[in-house]
XYZ file of C-alpha atoms in Angstrom:
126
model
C 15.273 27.446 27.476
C 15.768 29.522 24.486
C 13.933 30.751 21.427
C 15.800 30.532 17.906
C 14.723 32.507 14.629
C 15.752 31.464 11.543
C 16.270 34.515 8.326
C 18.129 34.166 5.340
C 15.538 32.035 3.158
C 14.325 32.854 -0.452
C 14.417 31.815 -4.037
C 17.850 31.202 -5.577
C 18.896 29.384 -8.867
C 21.054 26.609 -8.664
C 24.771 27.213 -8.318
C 23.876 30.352 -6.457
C 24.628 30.453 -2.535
C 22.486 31.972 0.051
C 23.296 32.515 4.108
C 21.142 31.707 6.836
C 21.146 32.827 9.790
C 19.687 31.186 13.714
C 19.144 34.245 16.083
C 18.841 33.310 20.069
C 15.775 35.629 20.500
C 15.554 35.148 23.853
C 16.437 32.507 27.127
C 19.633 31.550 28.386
C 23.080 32.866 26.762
C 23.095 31.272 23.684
C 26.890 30.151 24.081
C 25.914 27.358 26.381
C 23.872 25.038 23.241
C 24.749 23.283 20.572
C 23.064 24.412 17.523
C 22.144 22.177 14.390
C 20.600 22.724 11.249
C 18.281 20.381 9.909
C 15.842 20.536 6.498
C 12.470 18.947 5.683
C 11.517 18.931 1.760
C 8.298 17.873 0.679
C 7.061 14.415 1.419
C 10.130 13.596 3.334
C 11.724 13.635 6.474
C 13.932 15.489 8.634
C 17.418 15.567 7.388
C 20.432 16.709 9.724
C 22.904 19.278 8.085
C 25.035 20.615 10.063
C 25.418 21.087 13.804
C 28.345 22.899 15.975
C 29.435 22.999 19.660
C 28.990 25.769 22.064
C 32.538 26.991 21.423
C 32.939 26.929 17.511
C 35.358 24.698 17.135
C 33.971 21.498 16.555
C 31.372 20.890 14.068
C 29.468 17.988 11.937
C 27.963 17.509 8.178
C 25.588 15.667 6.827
C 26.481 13.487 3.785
C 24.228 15.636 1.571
C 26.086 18.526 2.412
C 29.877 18.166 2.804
C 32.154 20.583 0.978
C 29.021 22.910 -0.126
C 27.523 24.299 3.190
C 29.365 25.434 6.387
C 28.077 26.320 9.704
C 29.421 29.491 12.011
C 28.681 30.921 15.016
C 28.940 34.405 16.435
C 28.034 34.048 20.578
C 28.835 37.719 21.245
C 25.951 38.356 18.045
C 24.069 35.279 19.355
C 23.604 33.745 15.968
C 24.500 30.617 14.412
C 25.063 30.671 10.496
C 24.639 28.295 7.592
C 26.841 28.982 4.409
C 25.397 27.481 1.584
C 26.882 27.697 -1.732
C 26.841 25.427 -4.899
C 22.938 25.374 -4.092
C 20.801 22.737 -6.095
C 17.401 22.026 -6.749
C 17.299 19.082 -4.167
C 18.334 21.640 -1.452
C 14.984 22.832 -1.543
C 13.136 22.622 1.760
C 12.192 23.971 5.188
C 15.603 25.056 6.894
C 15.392 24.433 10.949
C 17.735 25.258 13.724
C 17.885 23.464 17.089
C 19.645 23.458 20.717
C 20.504 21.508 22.912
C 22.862 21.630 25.987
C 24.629 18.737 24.881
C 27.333 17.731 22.332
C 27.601 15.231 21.241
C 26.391 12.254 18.808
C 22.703 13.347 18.895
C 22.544 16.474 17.178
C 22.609 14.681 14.099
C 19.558 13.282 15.157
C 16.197 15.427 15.290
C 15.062 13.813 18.456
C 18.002 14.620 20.330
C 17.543 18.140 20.045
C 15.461 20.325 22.809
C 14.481 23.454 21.271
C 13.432 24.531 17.767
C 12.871 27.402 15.570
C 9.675 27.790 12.861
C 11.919 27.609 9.813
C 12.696 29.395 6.828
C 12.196 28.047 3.140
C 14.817 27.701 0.251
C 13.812 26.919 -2.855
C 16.515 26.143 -5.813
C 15.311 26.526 -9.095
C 16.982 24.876 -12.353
């Protein structure tokens, strides 16, 4: 089991980019999950972002997303980041990260991950 916080939220204008950040607070060493990032606006569902292996070096976008954001991790710092730039008002939402021991298709999928953090909120003005 482990416990994620989430940091980096705020207000930003569009075009502007803003990092956040998915801290392993505490539980098991964080470099065993895979960690995804997934956003909730207003009204709507759960969309997947991002999501990346235990090691790094694979990784996955959602459509919404590719060539703007970019996800990171740091195991030794036990964080997980999301790079966000060329921000726009529909990028406004709740922000989530998740784990789960497994890599693989579903951690594109909200139900496939195990553990979740409370969020943080970006809002993109115009």
């Amino acid at each position: 089991q482990v416990q994620l916080v989430e940091s980096g939220g705020g207000l930003v204008q569009a075009g502007d980019s803003l990092r956040l950040s998915c801290a392993a607070a505490s539980g098991r060493t964080f470099s065993t999950y895979a960690v995804g990032w997934f956003r909730q606006a207003s009204g709507k569902e759960r969309e997947f972002i991002a999501a990346i292996n235990n090691a790094g070096d694979n990784s996955a976008y959602g459509d919404s997303v590719k060539g703007r954001f970019t996800i990171s991790r740091d195991n030794v710092e036990n964080t997980v980041y999301l790079q966000m730039n060329s921000l726009k008002p529909e990028d406004t939402a709740h922000y989530f990260c998740a784990a789960t021991e497994v890599w693989g298709p579903m951690v594109t999928d909200y139900n496939g991950m195990a553990y979740w953090g409370k969020g943080t909120l970006v809002t993109v003005s115009s």
